[in-house]
Short mmCIF file of C-alpha atoms in Angstrom, two decimals:
data_model
loop_
_atom_site.label_atom_id
_atom_site.label_comp_id
_atom_site.label_asym_id
_atom_site.label_seq_id
_atom_site.Cartn_x
_atom_site.Cartn_y
_atom_site.Cartn_z
CA MET X 19 4.09 4.58 15.84
CA TYR X 20 4.94 1.10 16.64
CA ILE X 21 9.11 1.39 16.78
CA GLU X 22 9.37 5.20 17.70
CA ASP X 23 13.39 5.02 17.81
CA LEU X 24 12.91 3.87 13.98
CA LYS X 25 9.97 6.19 13.12
CA PHE X 26 8.61 2.89 12.08
CA SER X 27 4.70 2.24 11.40
CA LEU X 28 2.58 -0.81 11.13
CA TRP X 29 -0.60 -0.22 8.99
CA ALA X 30 -3.59 -2.87 8.83
CA ASP X 31 -3.92 -3.93 5.00
CA PHE X 32 -7.71 -4.40 5.55
CA ILE X 33 -11.00 -2.94 5.90
CA GLU X 34 -14.22 -4.46 6.66
CA ARG X 35 -17.01 -2.71 8.73
CA ASP X 36 -17.50 -5.20 11.42
CA TYR X 37 -13.88 -5.19 11.91
CA LEU X 38 -13.84 -1.59 12.02
CA ASP X 39 -16.13 -1.55 15.08
CA LYS X 40 -13.97 -4.41 17.00
CA GLU X 41 -10.32 -5.41 16.09
CA PHE X 42 -9.53 -2.30 14.33
CA LYS X 43 -10.17 -0.36 17.56
CA GLU X 44 -8.36 -3.03 19.61
CA LEU X 45 -5.10 -2.76 17.43
CA ILE X 46 -5.08 1.19 17.58
CA ASN X 47 -5.57 1.12 21.41
CA ALA X 48 -2.86 -1.20 21.91
CA GLY X 49 -0.71 0.80 19.90
CA THR X 50 -0.11 -1.99 17.18
CA ILE X 51 -1.27 -0.19 14.35
CA ASN X 52 -1.32 3.58 13.43
CA GLY X 53 -2.99 3.45 9.96
CA ALA X 54 -4.78 1.57 7.45
CA THR X 55 -4.55 0.67 3.24
CA SER X 56 -7.23 -0.58 1.13
CA ASN X 57 -7.63 -1.78 -2.29
CA PRO X 58 -10.19 -2.97 -4.69
CA ALA X 59 -9.48 -6.42 -3.76
CA ILE X 60 -9.67 -5.72 -0.04
CA PHE X 61 -13.36 -4.15 -0.71
CA LYS X 62 -14.18 -7.07 -3.14
CA ASN X 63 -13.64 -9.51 -0.19
CA ALA X 64 -15.47 -7.26 2.35
CA ILE X 65 -18.36 -6.22 0.50
CA LEU X 66 -19.00 -9.70 -1.21
CA THR X 67 -18.77 -11.98 1.75
CA SER X 68 -19.74 -9.93 4.76
CA LYS X 69 -23.04 -9.66 6.29
CA ALA X 70 -22.33 -6.06 7.71
CA TYR X 71 -22.87 -4.49 4.20
CA ILE X 72 -26.57 -5.75 3.57
CA THR X 73 -28.88 -3.29 4.80
CA GLN X 74 -26.76 -0.22 3.41
CA LEU X 75 -26.95 -1.86 0.05
CA GLU X 76 -30.67 -2.28 0.09
CA SER X 77 -31.09 1.25 0.54
CA LEU X 78 -28.98 1.99 -2.53
CA SER X 79 -31.09 0.04 -5.09
CA ASP X 80 -31.78 3.06 -7.41
CA LEU X 81 -28.07 3.71 -7.74
CA SER X 82 -25.45 2.39 -10.65
CA ALA X 83 -23.22 -0.36 -9.36
CA LYS X 84 -20.33 2.30 -9.24
CA GLU X 85 -22.33 4.41 -7.18
CA LYS X 86 -23.29 1.59 -4.50
CA TYR X 87 -19.79 0.53 -4.29
CA GLU X 88 -18.40 4.51 -3.85
CA ALA X 89 -21.22 4.66 -1.30
CA VAL X 90 -20.22 1.75 0.67
CA ALA X 91 -16.23 2.08 0.27
CA ILE X 92 -16.52 6.11 1.34
CA PHE X 93 -18.87 5.14 4.44
CA ASP X 94 -15.96 2.47 5.57
CA ILE X 95 -13.31 5.14 4.74
CA GLN X 96 -14.90 7.78 6.69
CA LYS X 97 -15.42 5.16 9.71
CA ALA X 98 -11.94 4.48 9.69
CA ALA X 99 -10.73 7.84 9.34
CA ASP X 100 -12.71 8.95 12.18
CA ILE X 101 -11.49 6.14 14.54
CA LEU X 102 -7.69 7.22 13.17
CA LYS X 103 -8.30 10.92 13.76
CA PRO X 104 -6.74 11.11 17.27
CA LEU X 105 -3.67 9.78 15.99
CA PHE X 106 -3.42 11.95 12.95
CA ASP X 107 -4.51 15.27 15.32
CA LYS X 108 -0.98 14.32 17.44
CA GLY X 109 1.07 13.86 14.34
CA ASP X 110 1.01 9.74 14.57
CA ASP X 111 0.11 8.99 11.13
CA GLY X 112 -3.34 8.16 11.51
CA TYR X 113 -3.92 7.94 7.46
CA VAL X 114 -6.44 5.54 5.70
CA SER X 115 -5.96 4.96 2.21
CA ILE X 116 -8.92 4.52 -0.87
CA GLU X 117 -8.05 4.01 -4.41
CA VAL X 118 -9.11 5.55 -7.53
CA ASP X 119 -10.91 3.37 -10.18
CA PRO X 120 -8.26 1.00 -11.07
CA TYR X 121 -9.61 1.54 -15.12
CA LEU X 122 -8.20 5.05 -14.73
CA CYS X 123 -4.77 3.86 -14.60
CA ASN X 124 -3.87 5.36 -18.12
CA ASP X 125 -6.16 8.56 -17.64
CA ALA X 126 -4.23 11.61 -15.76
CA GLU X 127 -7.37 13.91 -15.89
CA GLY X 128 -9.64 11.39 -14.97
CA THR X 129 -7.83 10.27 -11.99
CA VAL X 130 -7.23 13.57 -10.77
CA ALA X 131 -10.44 14.45 -11.34
CA GLU X 132 -11.78 11.32 -9.21
CA GLY X 133 -9.04 11.75 -6.58
CA LYS X 134 -10.31 15.22 -5.78
CA ARG X 135 -13.96 14.14 -5.71
CA LEU X 136 -12.90 11.57 -3.66
CA PHE X 137 -11.24 13.61 -1.32
CA LYS X 138 -13.94 16.33 -1.13
CA THR X 139 -16.61 13.72 -0.70
CA ILE X 140 -15.00 11.90 2.23
CA ASP X 141 -14.23 14.93 3.85
CA ARG X 142 -11.36 13.87 6.07
CA ALA X 143 -7.91 15.39 6.52
CA ASN X 144 -6.53 12.21 7.08
CA VAL X 145 -7.01 10.11 4.06
CA MET X 146 -4.76 9.41 1.28
CA ILE X 147 -5.63 8.92 -2.25
CA LYS X 148 -4.22 6.14 -4.00
CA VAL X 149 -2.50 6.54 -7.36
CA PRO X 150 -0.93 3.60 -9.38
CA ALA X 151 2.37 4.23 -10.56
CA THR X 152 1.94 4.55 -14.44
CA GLU X 153 2.89 7.60 -16.50
CA ALA X 154 -0.32 9.06 -16.13
CA GLY X 155 -0.49 8.34 -12.20
CA TYR X 156 2.95 10.40 -12.14
CA LYS X 157 1.00 13.54 -13.35
CA ALA X 158 -1.99 12.81 -11.26
CA MET X 159 0.15 12.20 -8.32
CA GLU X 160 1.70 16.01 -9.12
CA ALA X 161 -1.54 17.45 -9.49
CA LEU X 162 -3.23 16.08 -6.57
CA VAL X 163 -0.50 16.89 -3.78
CA SER X 164 -0.53 20.44 -5.53
CA GLU X 165 -3.47 20.82 -3.79
CA GLY X 166 -2.45 19.57 -0.60
CA ILE X 167 -3.98 16.06 -1.13
CA PRO X 168 -2.08 13.30 0.48
CA VAL X 169 -1.26 10.46 -1.89
CA ASN X 170 -0.45 6.96 -1.65
CA ALA X 171 1.47 5.79 -4.85
CA THR X 172 0.95 2.10 -5.17
CA LEU X 173 2.14 -0.76 -7.42
CA ILE X 174 5.68 0.19 -7.33
CA PHE X 175 8.00 -2.67 -8.08
CA LYS X 176 11.05 -0.79 -9.64
CA LYS X 177 13.15 2.00 -8.61
CA SER X 178 12.63 4.15 -11.91
CA GLN X 179 8.71 3.94 -10.74
CA ALA X 180 9.77 5.33 -7.04
CA ILE X 181 12.03 7.88 -8.59
CA ALA X 182 9.44 9.29 -10.79
CA CYS X 183 6.68 8.97 -7.73
CA ALA X 184 9.23 11.15 -5.71
CA LYS X 185 9.68 13.52 -8.52
CA ALA X 186 6.10 14.27 -8.58
CA PHE X 187 5.49 14.38 -4.87
CA ASP X 188 8.30 16.91 -4.98
CA ALA X 189 6.88 19.11 -7.39
CA GLY X 190 3.47 19.03 -6.09
CA VAL X 191 4.81 20.05 -2.88
CA GLU X 192 6.83 22.95 -4.16
CA LYS X 193 3.50 24.24 -5.64
CA PHE X 194 1.55 23.62 -2.84
CA GLY X 195 3.95 25.31 -0.76
CA SER X 196 4.25 23.18 2.46
CA LYS X 197 4.30 19.71 3.45
CA VAL X 198 2.19 17.03 2.09
CA ASP X 199 2.25 13.36 3.47
CA THR X 200 2.94 10.81 0.70
CA VAL X 201 4.13 7.31 0.58
CA ILE X 202 5.49 5.52 -2.12
CA SER X 203 4.08 1.58 -1.74
CA ILE X 204 6.72 -0.94 -2.71
CA PHE X 205 5.13 -4.52 -3.47
CA VAL X 206 7.56 -7.31 -1.83
CA SER X 207 6.65 -10.74 -1.40
CA ARG X 208 4.98 -10.89 -5.09
CA VAL X 209 8.65 -10.89 -6.70
CA ASP X 210 9.67 -13.90 -4.47
CA ARG X 211 6.50 -15.79 -5.54
CA ALA X 212 7.03 -14.87 -8.99
CA ILE X 213 10.59 -16.32 -9.35
CA ASP X 214 11.48 -18.36 -6.25
CA ALA X 215 10.59 -21.91 -7.85
CA GLN X 216 12.99 -21.35 -10.44
CA LEU X 217 15.55 -20.19 -8.25
CA GLU X 218 15.23 -22.98 -6.01
CA SER X 219 15.81 -25.32 -9.21
CA LYS X 220 19.05 -23.70 -9.67
CA GLY X 221 20.54 -23.65 -6.16
CA VAL X 222 20.11 -20.11 -5.85
CA ALA X 223 18.67 -18.64 -2.47
CA THR X 224 15.04 -17.68 -2.27
CA ALA X 225 12.91 -15.45 -0.30
CA LEU X 226 15.56 -12.70 -1.13
CA SER X 227 14.56 -11.08 -4.51
CA GLY X 228 11.72 -9.15 -3.09
CA ILE X 229 13.48 -8.09 -0.04
CA TYR X 230 16.63 -6.66 -1.88
CA ASN X 231 14.49 -5.16 -4.40
CA SER X 232 12.70 -3.24 -1.79
CA ALA X 233 15.86 -2.36 0.10
CA GLU X 234 17.28 -0.86 -3.09
CA ILE X 235 13.98 1.14 -3.67
CA TYR X 236 13.80 2.39 -0.22
CA GLU X 237 17.18 3.82 -0.20
CA GLU X 238 16.68 5.42 -3.19
CA ILE X 239 13.58 7.11 -2.00
CA GLU X 240 15.38 7.94 1.39
CA SER X 241 18.04 9.91 -0.53
CA MET X 242 15.65 12.02 -2.67
CA LYS X 243 14.36 13.38 0.89
CA VAL X 244 11.20 14.27 -0.42
CA LEU X 245 9.34 16.33 2.09
CA GLY X 246 6.55 14.51 3.99
CA CYS X 247 7.42 11.24 1.69
CA ARG X 248 8.29 7.88 3.10
CA ALA X 249 8.52 4.32 1.57
CA LEU X 250 5.66 1.95 2.61
CA PHE X 251 6.37 -1.80 2.05
CA ALA X 252 3.26 -3.66 0.83
CA SER X 253 2.70 -7.05 -0.30
CA THR X 254 3.95 -8.10 2.78
CA GLY X 255 1.62 -11.39 3.87
CA VAL X 256 3.02 -14.87 3.24
CA LYS X 257 1.74 -17.60 1.16
CA GLY X 258 2.00 -21.10 2.49
CA ASP X 259 3.99 -22.40 5.40
CA GLY X 260 7.67 -21.70 4.01
CA LEU X 261 8.26 -18.59 5.57
CA PRO X 262 7.66 -17.42 9.35
CA ALA X 263 4.28 -15.38 8.87
CA HIS X 264 6.19 -12.06 9.99
CA TYR X 265 9.09 -12.64 7.53
CA TYR X 266 8.44 -9.33 5.29
CA ILE X 267 7.75 -7.18 8.23
CA GLU X 268 11.06 -8.03 10.21
CA LYS X 269 13.13 -8.46 7.11
CA LEU X 270 12.32 -4.86 6.05
CA LEU X 271 12.61 -2.83 9.35
CA ALA X 272 13.70 0.45 8.02
CA TYR X 273 14.20 3.93 9.68
CA ASN X 274 11.32 6.33 8.40
CA SER X 275 9.36 3.54 7.03
CA VAL X 276 5.69 2.02 7.02
CA ASN X 277 4.66 -1.81 6.45
CA THR X 278 1.02 -2.30 5.41
CA ALA X 279 0.29 -6.06 6.33
CA PRO X 280 -2.59 -8.42 6.64
CA ILE X 281 -4.23 -8.81 10.19
CA ASP X 282 -2.58 -12.05 10.74
CA THR X 283 0.87 -11.29 9.62
CA ILE X 284 0.64 -8.23 12.10
CA HIS X 285 -0.41 -10.34 14.83
CA ALA X 286 2.56 -12.85 13.99
CA TYR X 287 4.77 -10.13 14.20
CA VAL X 288 3.90 -8.50 17.56
CA GLU X 289 4.10 -12.02 18.74
CA ASN X 290 7.47 -13.38 17.43
CA GLY X 291 9.25 -10.54 15.24
CA GLY X 292 12.20 -8.77 16.30
CA LYS X 293 12.59 -5.27 16.27
CA GLU X 294 16.49 -4.35 15.02
CA LYS X 295 16.65 -2.40 12.02
CA ALA X 296 17.37 -4.52 8.92
CA LEU X 297 18.02 -1.89 6.43
CA PRO X 298 20.15 -0.80 4.70
CA ILE X 299 21.78 -4.22 3.31
CA SER X 300 25.10 -4.08 1.63
CA LYS X 301 25.26 -3.26 -1.77
CA GLU X 302 27.48 -6.16 -2.17
CA LEU X 303 25.29 -8.80 -0.88
CA ILE X 304 22.21 -7.31 -3.07
CA ASN X 305 24.72 -7.38 -6.26
CA GLU X 306 25.45 -11.01 -5.51
CA HIS X 307 22.32 -12.31 -5.32
CA PHE X 308 21.14 -10.53 -8.17
CA ASP X 309 24.03 -11.79 -10.37
CA ALA X 310 22.75 -15.37 -9.43
CA VAL X 311 19.35 -14.37 -10.29
CA TYR X 312 20.97 -13.54 -13.79
CA GLU X 313 22.91 -16.78 -13.99
CA ALA X 314 19.85 -18.66 -13.02
CA GLY X 315 18.33 -17.26 -16.50
CA ILE X 316 15.67 -15.00 -15.01
CA ASP X 317 15.28 -11.71 -16.65
CA LEU X 318 14.33 -9.82 -13.66
CA GLU X 319 13.20 -6.55 -15.49
CA ALA X 320 10.87 -8.28 -17.57
CA VAL X 321 9.70 -10.40 -14.41
CA LEU X 322 9.08 -6.92 -12.52
CA ASP X 323 7.42 -5.35 -15.76
CA LYS X 324 4.79 -8.19 -15.72
CA GLN X 325 4.17 -7.83 -11.93
CA ILE X 326 3.13 -4.04 -12.95
CA ALA X 327 0.91 -5.31 -15.44
CA ASP X 328 -0.59 -8.07 -13.63
CA GLY X 329 -1.11 -5.96 -10.54
CA LEU X 330 -3.01 -3.44 -12.36
CA GLU X 331 -5.15 -6.34 -14.25
CA SER X 332 -5.96 -7.97 -10.65
CA PHE X 333 -7.23 -4.58 -9.28
CA LYS X 334 -9.19 -4.03 -12.31
CA ASP X 335 -10.70 -7.47 -12.42
CA ALA X 336 -11.57 -7.32 -8.64
CA PHE X 337 -13.40 -3.77 -9.21
CA GLN X 338 -15.18 -5.26 -12.13
CA GLU X 339 -16.51 -8.21 -10.13
CA ILE X 340 -17.62 -5.91 -7.48
CA LEU X 341 -19.56 -3.82 -10.04
CA GLU X 342 -21.19 -6.81 -11.75
CA ALA X 343 -22.43 -8.42 -8.34
CA LEU X 344 -23.96 -5.02 -7.35
#
């Protein structure tokens, strides 16, 4: 845990085989990170650009493209889970996440089957199965948690999504009969990147919408008090030079939360970031800002809906690129 008093954890939003053998272990040993996340885009970049996978892929020539992908991804997830196991054993997170096939985002039964299969095949207790927050996803989340499988609910942009995830987790825990660790991954910076240019042109403060939207969702998750469930802030890297690299970590420091970030963002935060709690943020301040967003002609609900749709498509595109390359 990076900040013990806040029960605040930093996870690395990155997986790559050579990195796991080197810097990943260094960050853990330094007490900087205590978990990791992955997604199809991360694995696409790793598998298609790193030489570390050549030998294994050559040995898998008789498998289908998806089977090759899974073999490579499962190897890396097992490796990360084994490295994180000492943290997990002492109750200091120690989780790594792997996402189900993004093309199953509207298939509850398919998601449950794949989640159970991946969890069984990986065979590590400290693995979270990552499920997109769709109507089908909520059903799958409840089913997986009801069997004691930790879940990372992903692509949350709206409070309604977070509430549905939390309800699914709560129902799953009740069926299972004891605590199951879960996180609800709130995407932050993509909101600002979607609307800041328009806000700036209207004289409205920028780089706040993602923070305030996430702060409201965090408060909702905390208020529901689901056993084993925490808010996780994702999409916290900064694009361009307009903001400090650690901005979306420092501005979202919150009790009982996780922030998963790119490696460069984590280094920037360790070197330059503050450790004072940033949440909660006053409702008056949040409402004032979103009133200004509305006055600027922005339909925030429509923006958030588009971000959800675009996020699902981007994961599908990354997954398809992997399969085509393999």
